[in-house]
Structures are given as C-alpha cells and as structure tokens.
Amino acid sequence: MHPRDEHQEEPPLSGLHAGEGIFDSQMALPFPAEAAPQPLEKVVKRDGREEPFDRRKIAEGIVRAAGSPDFSRDLADSLANAVALYLQKTLGGRPPTVDQVHDAVERVLIHMGHIPAALAHARHRERRARVRKLREGDFRAVMSELREARDGAPEGGFDWAAVRVRNSQGVTGAWDRDRIAVALVRESGLARELADLVAAEVEAQIAQAGIQTMTTSLLRELAGAKLVEHGLRGARDRQRRLGVPVYDTARILRGQTAESMHGNPETTGRLLADALKREYALAEVFSPEVAEAHLSGDLHLSPLARVDRLFAGAHDLAGAARHGVRLHGGLPFAPPPETPDTLLAQWLKWHSLLGPLFSARMTWDGANLLAAPFLENLSNADMAQFARMTVYEFAYHALTRGADAPQTRLRLCWSTPPAWKDREAVGPGGKLTGEPVGKYLPAARRLAAALLTVLAEGGRDALPFAEPVVEVVLDETVFADERGMELLGPLAALAGTGGAVRALFDRNPNADARPGGLRAQRVTLNLPRAAFAAGSFGGLCAGLDRLVKLAAQAHVEKRRFTEELLVAGDRGPLGLLAGEWLGGDALRAEDLAFEVAVTGLRECLDALPETAHADAETRAAHAARIMDRLAHACRDQARRHGFPLPPASDTDTETAARFARLDSGAHPGPVAALLEMRPELEGAEYTPGTALEPDTDTAPLPRLRREGAAHALMDTATAAVTLTGAARNPEEIVALLRNTFRETACLGLRFK
C-alpha cells in the first residue's frame, strides 16, 4: 500500500482550521450546507458588552461543571474546539451571546456522549441563573422553582410531620422551616426574603434526600452550602459553626497528638477550647487580611487561643493591701490584711484571680517597696522566713496552674521610682500610714535581698526555681552607694546559678512614668521574611512601614473586641479589671497599650546584601536604622489611631521557630542561603528578638554596646548573657552589670 493510502478513509477537513474539524465525523450536527466557518473574535455578555472570545474559558467551565477527576483538561480543550467550530458554522460570523455559548456546550457534550457532564453543566447553569435572579431581587421566580423542586420529592410525597430536629442541647422538636430563616436573619444579617429562599432550598434538598432525622449542625452545613452557591460567602462565614473535626477531637482525647501526650482530661479540654478560640479569633476578631498575614508568617498574633485575655499587666500590691479581696462581681471575700502572713495570703489570692485575665505575664511592680510597711519591724530571721514563703508559694502556684497561665514576675527596686515619690504608703488594716512609700526603703531593700537569696539557694536538691521570675530595677544610686552591694551581691549570686532573674536599667532619674501598665496584645513582625521580600535595605524600610500598618490594623481590631468585653463592666469576662475595687479607676480601652515587636534581626541583616558580609559595627549601625524606622512607623500609626504602639523585642523562642519553619517552605532559597552562612545549624533557626550575635562570647561588653544602640529605640528589651566558667563569679557579674549600665544603652540583661 502506498504510504499515503493509510489515511484515505479519513473524512476531508476542507475549509476547516487546523485542529477544529476533528469532531465533524462524530457530531453530525445540522449545519447549513452553504455555511463556511468564520473565525470567532467576540462574545456578547448579558449586559450587552463585548469581550474577546476565549476557548480556554469554555474548557475551564466544562471541567468545573463536570466536577469529575476523570474529566481531563485535554478532553475539555478538544470539546471547546468543537464548541467553537459549531458556533462558527451556525452563526455565520456573528458574535455569539453567552447563552448561545452555553447551549452549544450542552449540545456538543450530548452528541459526544458525555451525558453526565452535559447534565452537570445544565445544573451549574441553572444555579448561576438563580443567583442572578436573586441579585436582581426576583425572589418570586426563584421561589416558584423551589416549589417545583419540592414537588419532585420521592414518589408518594414526603411526611414532614415525621421529621424531627435535635438541637445542640439534645432537645428534639418538629420541623419548622421558618426557624431556619429566622436564624439566618439573626446570625447572618440576611434580608428576610433571601433567608426564606435559602430555607426553602434547604427544605427541598431534605425532601429530595428523604431525610427524617435532622440535627441543627447538619442544617447549618446545608444552609452554609446554599449560601456559598448564591455567592453569599460573608453570610456563610457569620452563621457557620466553630469546632474541631471529630477525627482530631478523638486523637486529642486519646493523647495521640504532641500537645495532648502525657496530659490529662483537663489538658485535652483546654486544647479543644484553645482550638475553638483560635478559630473564632481568625474568623471574627481579625480581618481576613490580618488573619492571612498571621497564617502565612508575615507576622504573629500572640496568642490567638487567648484572644479574650490581655497580653500582659503590671499590677500594684497596694490595691490588695488597701481593699482586701473581692471576688468576681465585687463580692467581698476578705478584709484588708493586718499581718505579713495575711498580706501574702491575699497577695496570692489576687494573683490567682487576675491570672486568667492575662496570656503572657503578670508583673507585681515594686513588690518589695509596697509590702515594706507590713515588714519594717521584722527581724532578719522573720524577714528571711517571709521571703521564703513568698518564693515557695509563687513557685507552687506556677507548678499547679494550667499551661495557659501567664508567667509570674516580681519587680524589685532599690530606689523609690520618681512616679511614686509623693505616693502615700498603705499599711496594716488597709490604712494610709501618712508617710510616703520612700520612708520604707530600708525594709524594702532587706526584703529584696532576702528574696534574691532564697531564689539563689534554689529548691529541693538546689535546683533553680523556674518562677517567680525576678526583675531587679537598677539605677545609678545602687552602683554609687556602698550599700548597693546588699542588693548586687545576692543578684549576682542568683544570676550565677542560672536562676530566673533579669536586670532592668533605669537611667532616667526624672522619669515620671514606669514601663509596663496593661498591654492588650503583642504583634510580632517577621524581619527575615521582610528582608527576603525587600531584597535591599531601602526596600526593607518601605516593607516595615507596610508591616507596622498591618500590625496597627490588628491592634485596632483587638481593641474593638476588648471594648466589647468591657461593656458588661464588673460582671463581664474582664470584670476584675473593669471594677474599681483595686483602688483605681475602672479599666477602659483608652488605658491599654499595644506592642509591635520584632524578632530575627540577626537573620534580617544576614539576608540583606548591604550587611550580609559586613563587619559587626556596620551591621549594628544598620540594625539601629531598622529599629529607628520601626519606632517612627509605630509613632505614626499611634497618632493615626489614638493609642500607644510601643516597639519591643520579642525574645520568645517559639515565635522565632515558627517564623523559621514557615519561611523554610515559603522562601526555601533565601533560607538555604542563611544556612550556608551558619553551617553549625542543622535546620532553619532564627535568633529571637534583636540579638545581633551569639551570646556565648566570654567578653560580652562589646556585643552589648552594639545591641544597646537598638535598645535605645524600643520600649522594652533585654539582651541575653550566657554565664560560663569564671563568668559565674559574683564579682565578675557585678562588674558586668555596672559596665553595661554605664557604657551601653541596653535596657536590661537576662542571664542564662
């Protein structure tokens, strides 16, 4: 046979464009004999506008309507070519309308034997037509269609009297379509006509399926699906039910997840509640833009599972001493304390009551100074015993609380804070002593030294206490006064044992305010990712402005939510802060500050071409410029929104680890480049906070000078110091404290 003969039986493709006539032999459609295919250039939309004819859209529509994994894109492309050919031959060069295109799609699918796909396309087309009618307000036409659908229920009719609906409390009732509509109006804000329509669609679906036992959860799912079909995703989000899938719940309850392993029923209950609150926060408290930024790793919201709490608070022991203990709602529980023992007991009671209102930390500010009026006549032995009881009680509280409890911090001071210079002290029985708190400095200093000594001794087997964390405020007087060693000695001894202690430096003797107060939320910015996206130092600065603006938006949304929690006053969830029995005014949203923190500054500099291989001084200068830009952006947004946005350093290792983990997937190239610069790392790892270099150096002062330049631009920050070998000597630690205070701008040190 001649090589050409094997193709002789194929029908001729005369007059057809390449690739368009391959279905002619199979379609047998009634084309006019004289019609020659004309190229299609336009398609007419329903509003009369014309747009370019695109076969790809036809193919995508076929795949979407078919909804079958067996329906390949190649097959859809071939069918789209057949549709185009059909339109070319039948319209004689006229642009088709959208409905003519859909008619052609269904006709081609039927003639080619794809009956299920043709039916699916028709149903998809009907749904879209129904949505258009809804948007045009034509409810009666759609309701008529639904009545027809309901009439198409199983043969013999549907017995609605037999349908039972069980709610989330286990109560069973009769079927009532009107209750679905009322719930949609109440929860989703739909117009009543539209709610009636969705309820009728759900009813028709139930009748067609023959379901007789319903739950409100299933009804929500059915209604939600109908809302999505009508393009009402916002309404669906407002009415959907939050929760944990049954599979995940089963694994949590059985201790089969990393979080619930080695836990107990209280642990699993907390994990399930956390999941619910986390989902609510992302769906309802924060906007989609903020939620997506958190989920993708541009920023971190701390912490979502505690969205109904404040982030941190600095509290005043004098309020408890003045008013005694009152329970939630203002119910009196105990009168003001008369003795040191009752002071400690009520102090711990207040700590337990306030703890559930905070997520990160609770600080008792100036604790030694405000307790001093009760202790001034104690002997050294009794003072040591009071200190021992205080440490052990707070340590025991930390061990027995839930994992979601905030960290306990005791802030001790050597001098009277300037803001408290004229403050009158509260003594036994809640009575004002008539003396300023500064008069009790000798007793306050004795208590501070005793607390540090007990902490340095450690607990059983001399193991250091994890809590309470002690913050010691140091100013020039403690270094200039010979008696300062009464505090510095025990402080250095505690730091040398690896105990939980931080030194905070107060270099402004005329300051009229103290850092702390109430922090409603912390938003942490992912500096390495910002550097990856920017590609240059200049681009990073612009990116920081955008991130701070987004963080401010998150704070606005948290502030609005907190205001809603405060509406109920002392009977609401934040009632202990909203009441006035702590000695101050009731908490208002205007009293709250919102932190904008950063982490991964070291890796940020590693990722920028200007600083990746620069010397330490150049990197420090650029770090200071980055923090200056951050501070400027925070001030700008604070003026715009009318509440404080203090910049801070986030030293939480979990936040840094989360960013590194997410960036490994989103930016594998830049992260791999960072790992090449630090071969000692086995995987992606970011340095927490604003640290510029490893804290394992034996002579940390030069490093602290460089890091201090960035501290000067923040509200709160501490630099890490790891003590090894001779560096654990108390004299060496005292010298380091003195030199860091006088020669750097570091705001504080934390010891490891």
PDB file of C-alpha atoms in Angstrom, residues 481-668:
ATOM      1  CA  ASP A 481      26.203  53.674  97.093  1.00  0.00           C
ATOM      2  CA  GLU A 482      28.405  51.249  99.043  1.00  0.00           C
ATOM      3  CA  ARG A 483      25.250  49.703 100.421  1.00  0.00           C
ATOM      4  CA  GLY A 484      24.296  48.777  96.871  1.00  0.00           C
ATOM      5  CA  MET A 485      26.223  45.539  97.295  1.00  0.00           C
ATOM      6  CA  GLU A 486      23.466  44.445  99.676  1.00  0.00           C
ATOM      7  CA  LEU A 487      21.363  44.057  96.539  1.00  0.00           C
ATOM      8  CA  LEU A 488      24.016  43.452  93.863  1.00  0.00           C
ATOM      9  CA  GLY A 489      25.650  40.604  95.781  1.00  0.00           C
ATOM     10  CA  PRO A 490      22.526  38.393  96.034  1.00  0.00           C
ATOM     11  CA  LEU A 491      21.549  39.395  92.494  1.00  0.00           C
ATOM     12  CA  ALA A 492      24.918  38.248  91.128  1.00  0.00           C
ATOM     13  CA  ALA A 493      24.733  35.029  93.147  1.00  0.00           C
ATOM     14  CA  LEU A 494      21.311  34.251  91.681  1.00  0.00           C
ATOM     15  CA  ALA A 495      22.461  35.041  88.130  1.00  0.00           C
ATOM     16  CA  GLY A 496      25.480  32.778  88.596  1.00  0.00           C
ATOM     17  CA  THR A 497      23.262  29.806  89.454  1.00  0.00           C
ATOM     18  CA  GLY A 498      21.213  30.204  86.284  1.00  0.00           C
ATOM     19  CA  GLY A 499      18.167  31.361  88.220  1.00  0.00           C
ATOM     20  CA  ALA A 500      15.256  33.220  86.659  1.00  0.00           C
ATOM     21  CA  VAL A 501      16.401  36.826  87.054  1.00  0.00           C
ATOM     22  CA  ARG A 502      16.546  39.917  84.870  1.00  0.00           C
ATOM     23  CA  ALA A 503      18.295  43.214  85.482  1.00  0.00           C
ATOM     24  CA  LEU A 504      16.415  46.280  84.205  1.00  0.00           C
ATOM     25  CA  PHE A 505      18.343  49.534  83.845  1.00  0.00           C
ATOM     26  CA  ASP A 506      16.699  52.829  84.804  1.00  0.00           C
ATOM     27  CA  ARG A 507      18.958  55.617  83.512  1.00  0.00           C
ATOM     28  CA  ASN A 508      16.443  58.468  83.747  1.00  0.00           C
ATOM     29  CA  PRO A 509      16.088  59.626  87.356  1.00  0.00           C
ATOM     30  CA  ASN A 510      13.466  62.205  86.360  1.00  0.00           C
ATOM     31  CA  ALA A 511      11.110  59.853  84.534  1.00  0.00           C
ATOM     32  CA  ASP A 512       7.505  60.447  85.541  1.00  0.00           C
ATOM     33  CA  ALA A 513       6.217  57.109  84.300  1.00  0.00           C
ATOM     34  CA  ARG A 514       7.242  53.485  84.569  1.00  0.00           C
ATOM     35  CA  PRO A 515       7.245  50.959  81.744  1.00  0.00           C
ATOM     36  CA  GLY A 516       4.623  48.277  81.997  1.00  0.00           C
ATOM     37  CA  GLY A 517       0.970  49.051  82.589  1.00  0.00           C
ATOM     38  CA  LEU A 518      -1.529  46.925  80.715  1.00  0.00           C
ATOM     39  CA  ARG A 519      -0.609  45.538  77.301  1.00  0.00           C
ATOM     40  CA  ALA A 520      -3.614  44.265  75.396  1.00  0.00           C
ATOM     41  CA  GLN A 521      -1.761  42.482  72.616  1.00  0.00           C
ATOM     42  CA  ARG A 522       1.619  41.899  71.015  1.00  0.00           C
ATOM     43  CA  VAL A 523       2.063  41.617  67.262  1.00  0.00           C
ATOM     44  CA  THR A 524       5.498  40.338  66.235  1.00  0.00           C
ATOM     45  CA  LEU A 525       6.924  41.138  62.810  1.00  0.00           C
ATOM     46  CA  ASN A 526       8.950  38.589  60.841  1.00  0.00           C
ATOM     47  CA  LEU A 527      12.072  40.617  59.991  1.00  0.00           C
ATOM     48  CA  PRO A 528      13.865  37.892  57.973  1.00  0.00           C
ATOM     49  CA  ARG A 529      10.878  37.469  55.665  1.00  0.00           C
ATOM     50  CA  ALA A 530      10.617  41.232  55.258  1.00  0.00           C
ATOM     51  CA  ALA A 531      14.266  41.218  54.156  1.00  0.00           C
ATOM     52  CA  PHE A 532      13.666  38.317  51.746  1.00  0.00           C
ATOM     53  CA  ALA A 533      10.816  40.216  50.096  1.00  0.00           C
ATOM     54  CA  ALA A 534      12.644  43.563  50.015  1.00  0.00           C
ATOM     55  CA  GLY A 535      15.991  42.446  48.639  1.00  0.00           C
ATOM     56  CA  SER A 536      17.684  45.641  49.796  1.00  0.00           C
ATOM     57  CA  PHE A 537      17.945  47.894  52.819  1.00  0.00           C
ATOM     58  CA  GLY A 538      15.829  50.602  51.202  1.00  0.00           C
ATOM     59  CA  GLY A 539      13.148  48.113  50.266  1.00  0.00           C
ATOM     60  CA  LEU A 540      13.136  46.760  53.810  1.00  0.00           C
ATOM     61  CA  CYS A 541      12.322  50.182  55.256  1.00  0.00           C
ATOM     62  CA  ALA A 542       9.328  50.512  52.949  1.00  0.00           C
ATOM     63  CA  GLY A 543       8.273  46.971  53.824  1.00  0.00           C
ATOM     64  CA  LEU A 544       8.470  47.795  57.535  1.00  0.00           C
ATOM     65  CA  ASP A 545       6.035  50.660  57.059  1.00  0.00           C
ATOM     66  CA  ARG A 546       3.561  48.261  55.461  1.00  0.00           C
ATOM     67  CA  LEU A 547       4.007  45.651  58.198  1.00  0.00           C
ATOM     68  CA  VAL A 548       3.578  48.174  61.008  1.00  0.00           C
ATOM     69  CA  LYS A 549       0.432  49.466  59.327  1.00  0.00           C
ATOM     70  CA  LEU A 550      -0.889  45.903  59.215  1.00  0.00           C
ATOM     71  CA  ALA A 551       0.090  45.349  62.863  1.00  0.00           C
ATOM     72  CA  ALA A 552      -1.739  48.548  63.804  1.00  0.00           C
ATOM     73  CA  GLN A 553      -4.813  47.258  61.988  1.00  0.00           C
ATOM     74  CA  ALA A 554      -4.606  44.051  64.037  1.00  0.00           C
ATOM     75  CA  HIS A 555      -4.408  46.143  67.209  1.00  0.00           C
ATOM     76  CA  VAL A 556      -7.421  48.221  66.176  1.00  0.00           C
ATOM     77  CA  GLU A 557      -9.390  45.010  65.733  1.00  0.00           C
ATOM     78  CA  LYS A 558      -8.236  43.598  69.093  1.00  0.00           C
ATOM     79  CA  ARG A 559      -9.052  46.911  70.772  1.00  0.00           C
ATOM     80  CA  ARG A 560     -12.562  46.857  69.338  1.00  0.00           C
ATOM     81  CA  PHE A 561     -13.034  43.301  70.607  1.00  0.00           C
ATOM     82  CA  THR A 562     -11.685  44.226  74.058  1.00  0.00           C
ATOM     83  CA  GLU A 563     -14.141  47.118  74.255  1.00  0.00           C
ATOM     84  CA  GLU A 564     -16.937  44.616  73.672  1.00  0.00           C
ATOM     85  CA  LEU A 565     -15.622  42.512  76.573  1.00  0.00           C
ATOM     86  CA  LEU A 566     -15.585  45.572  78.834  1.00  0.00           C
ATOM     87  CA  VAL A 567     -19.160  46.626  78.060  1.00  0.00           C
ATOM     88  CA  ALA A 568     -20.576  44.422  80.838  1.00  0.00           C
ATOM     89  CA  GLY A 569     -18.380  46.160  83.423  1.00  0.00           C
ATOM     90  CA  ASP A 570     -17.633  44.268  86.621  1.00  0.00           C
ATOM     91  CA  ARG A 571     -19.992  41.464  85.599  1.00  0.00           C
ATOM     92  CA  GLY A 572     -18.237  40.761  82.315  1.00  0.00           C
ATOM     93  CA  PRO A 573     -15.325  38.435  81.493  1.00  0.00           C
ATOM     94  CA  LEU A 574     -12.806  41.151  82.432  1.00  0.00           C
ATOM     95  CA  GLY A 575     -14.834  42.162  85.460  1.00  0.00           C
ATOM     96  CA  LEU A 576     -11.936  42.152  87.950  1.00  0.00           C
ATOM     97  CA  LEU A 577     -10.241  44.830  85.866  1.00  0.00           C
ATOM     98  CA  ALA A 578     -13.414  46.662  84.916  1.00  0.00           C
ATOM     99  CA  GLY A 579     -14.358  47.186  88.583  1.00  0.00           C
ATOM    100  CA  GLU A 580     -12.973  49.891  90.863  1.00  0.00           C
ATOM    101  CA  TRP A 581     -12.172  47.851  93.985  1.00  0.00           C
ATOM    102  CA  LEU A 582      -8.432  47.579  93.216  1.00  0.00           C
ATOM    103  CA  GLY A 583      -8.008  51.178  94.256  1.00  0.00           C
ATOM    104  CA  GLY A 584      -8.027  52.758  90.815  1.00  0.00           C
ATOM    105  CA  ASP A 585     -10.467  53.676  88.101  1.00  0.00           C
ATOM    106  CA  ALA A 586     -12.266  51.008  86.129  1.00  0.00           C
ATOM    107  CA  LEU A 587     -10.311  49.763  83.126  1.00  0.00           C
ATOM    108  CA  ARG A 588     -11.103  51.435  79.821  1.00  0.00           C
ATOM    109  CA  ALA A 589      -9.831  50.647  76.348  1.00  0.00           C
ATOM    110  CA  GLU A 590      -8.025  54.007  76.453  1.00  0.00           C
ATOM    111  CA  ASP A 591      -5.799  52.637  79.240  1.00  0.00           C
ATOM    112  CA  LEU A 592      -4.339  49.885  77.070  1.00  0.00           C
ATOM    113  CA  ALA A 593      -1.090  49.821  75.112  1.00  0.00           C
ATOM    114  CA  PHE A 594      -0.414  47.555  72.126  1.00  0.00           C
ATOM    115  CA  GLU A 595       3.081  46.227  71.411  1.00  0.00           C
ATOM    116  CA  VAL A 596       4.678  45.986  67.985  1.00  0.00           C
ATOM    117  CA  ALA A 597       7.600  43.606  68.465  1.00  0.00           C
ATOM    118  CA  VAL A 598      10.254  42.221  66.139  1.00  0.00           C
ATOM    119  CA  THR A 599      12.311  39.058  66.029  1.00  0.00           C
ATOM    120  CA  GLY A 600      15.063  37.638  63.826  1.00  0.00           C
ATOM    121  CA  LEU A 601      17.024  40.892  63.454  1.00  0.00           C
ATOM    122  CA  ARG A 602      20.268  38.957  63.050  1.00  0.00           C
ATOM    123  CA  GLU A 603      18.929  36.890  60.140  1.00  0.00           C
ATOM    124  CA  CYS A 604      17.362  40.013  58.654  1.00  0.00           C
ATOM    125  CA  LEU A 605      20.844  41.545  58.407  1.00  0.00           C
ATOM    126  CA  ASP A 606      22.206  38.266  57.011  1.00  0.00           C
ATOM    127  CA  ALA A 607      19.631  38.405  54.209  1.00  0.00           C
ATOM    128  CA  LEU A 608      20.385  41.982  53.098  1.00  0.00           C
ATOM    129  CA  PRO A 609      23.200  42.449  50.557  1.00  0.00           C
ATOM    130  CA  GLU A 610      24.398  45.605  52.331  1.00  0.00           C
ATOM    131  CA  THR A 611      25.013  43.791  55.627  1.00  0.00           C
ATOM    132  CA  ALA A 612      25.330  40.063  54.869  1.00  0.00           C
ATOM    133  CA  HIS A 613      29.138  40.120  54.979  1.00  0.00           C
ATOM    134  CA  ALA A 614      29.721  43.451  56.723  1.00  0.00           C
ATOM    135  CA  ASP A 615      31.696  43.897  59.938  1.00  0.00           C
ATOM    136  CA  ALA A 616      29.985  43.959  63.326  1.00  0.00           C
ATOM    137  CA  GLU A 617      29.950  47.760  63.635  1.00  0.00           C
ATOM    138  CA  THR A 618      28.365  48.234  60.203  1.00  0.00           C
ATOM    139  CA  ARG A 619      25.722  45.653  60.997  1.00  0.00           C
ATOM    140  CA  ALA A 620      24.981  47.339  64.325  1.00  0.00           C
ATOM    141  CA  ALA A 621      24.573  50.710  62.589  1.00  0.00           C
ATOM    142  CA  HIS A 622      22.109  49.234  60.097  1.00  0.00           C
ATOM    143  CA  ALA A 623      20.262  47.460  62.920  1.00  0.00           C
ATOM    144  CA  ALA A 624      19.827  50.794  64.687  1.00  0.00           C
ATOM    145  CA  ARG A 625      18.477  52.317  61.469  1.00  0.00           C
ATOM    146  CA  ILE A 626      15.984  49.467  61.108  1.00  0.00           C
ATOM    147  CA  MET A 627      14.768  49.951  64.666  1.00  0.00           C
ATOM    148  CA  ASP A 628      14.604  53.711  64.151  1.00  0.00           C
ATOM    149  CA  ARG A 629      12.369  53.157  61.137  1.00  0.00           C
ATOM    150  CA  LEU A 630      10.230  50.781  63.201  1.00  0.00           C
ATOM    151  CA  ALA A 631       9.897  53.333  66.012  1.00  0.00           C
ATOM    152  CA  HIS A 632       8.996  56.083  63.534  1.00  0.00           C
ATOM    153  CA  ALA A 633       6.335  53.900  61.888  1.00  0.00           C
ATOM    154  CA  CYS A 634       4.905  52.992  65.317  1.00  0.00           C
ATOM    155  CA  ARG A 635       4.669  56.661  66.304  1.00  0.00           C
ATOM    156  CA  ASP A 636       2.961  57.479  63.022  1.00  0.00           C
ATOM    157  CA  GLN A 637       0.362  54.737  63.436  1.00  0.00           C
ATOM    158  CA  ALA A 638      -0.129  55.615  67.118  1.00  0.00           C
ATOM    159  CA  ARG A 639      -1.017  59.193  66.141  1.00  0.00           C
ATOM    160  CA  ARG A 640      -3.320  57.906  63.440  1.00  0.00           C
ATOM    161  CA  HIS A 641      -5.253  55.532  65.714  1.00  0.00           C
ATOM    162  CA  GLY A 642      -5.009  57.323  69.045  1.00  0.00           C
ATOM    163  CA  PHE A 643      -3.431  54.678  71.283  1.00  0.00           C
ATOM    164  CA  PRO A 644       0.160  53.749  72.247  1.00  0.00           C
ATOM    165  CA  LEU A 645       2.100  51.366  69.986  1.00  0.00           C
ATOM    166  CA  PRO A 646       5.409  50.848  71.814  1.00  0.00           C
ATOM    167  CA  PRO A 647       8.088  48.976  69.827  1.00  0.00           C
ATOM    168  CA  ALA A 648       9.597  45.975  71.590  1.00  0.00           C
ATOM    169  CA  SER A 649      11.842  42.953  71.164  1.00  0.00           C
ATOM    170  CA  ASP A 650      10.176  39.530  71.179  1.00  0.00           C
ATOM    171  CA  THR A 651      12.603  37.055  72.768  1.00  0.00           C
ATOM    172  CA  ASP A 652      10.130  34.160  72.672  1.00  0.00           C
ATOM    173  CA  THR A 653      11.884  31.202  71.061  1.00  0.00           C
ATOM    174  CA  GLU A 654       8.614  29.633  69.878  1.00  0.00           C
ATOM    175  CA  THR A 655       7.693  32.664  67.779  1.00  0.00           C
ATOM    176  CA  ALA A 656      11.140  32.723  66.151  1.00  0.00           C
ATOM    177  CA  ALA A 657      10.947  28.970  65.495  1.00  0.00           C
ATOM    178  CA  ARG A 658       7.504  29.324  63.901  1.00  0.00           C
ATOM    179  CA  PHE A 659       8.739  32.016  61.531  1.00  0.00           C
ATOM    180  CA  ALA A 660      11.771  29.914  60.558  1.00  0.00           C
ATOM    181  CA  ARG A 661       9.586  26.873  59.913  1.00  0.00           C
ATOM    182  CA  LEU A 662       7.142  28.806  57.717  1.00  0.00           C
ATOM    183  CA  ASP A 663       9.899  30.584  55.807  1.00  0.00           C
ATOM    184  CA  SER A 664      11.584  27.262  55.024  1.00  0.00           C
ATOM    185  CA  GLY A 665       8.525  26.381  52.973  1.00  0.00           C
ATOM    186  CA  ALA A 666       7.668  29.805  51.569  1.00  0.00           C
ATOM    187  CA  HIS A 667      11.222  31.020  50.853  1.00  0.00           C
ATOM    188  CA  PRO A 668      13.451  27.928  50.567  1.00  0.00           C
TER     189      PRO A 668
END
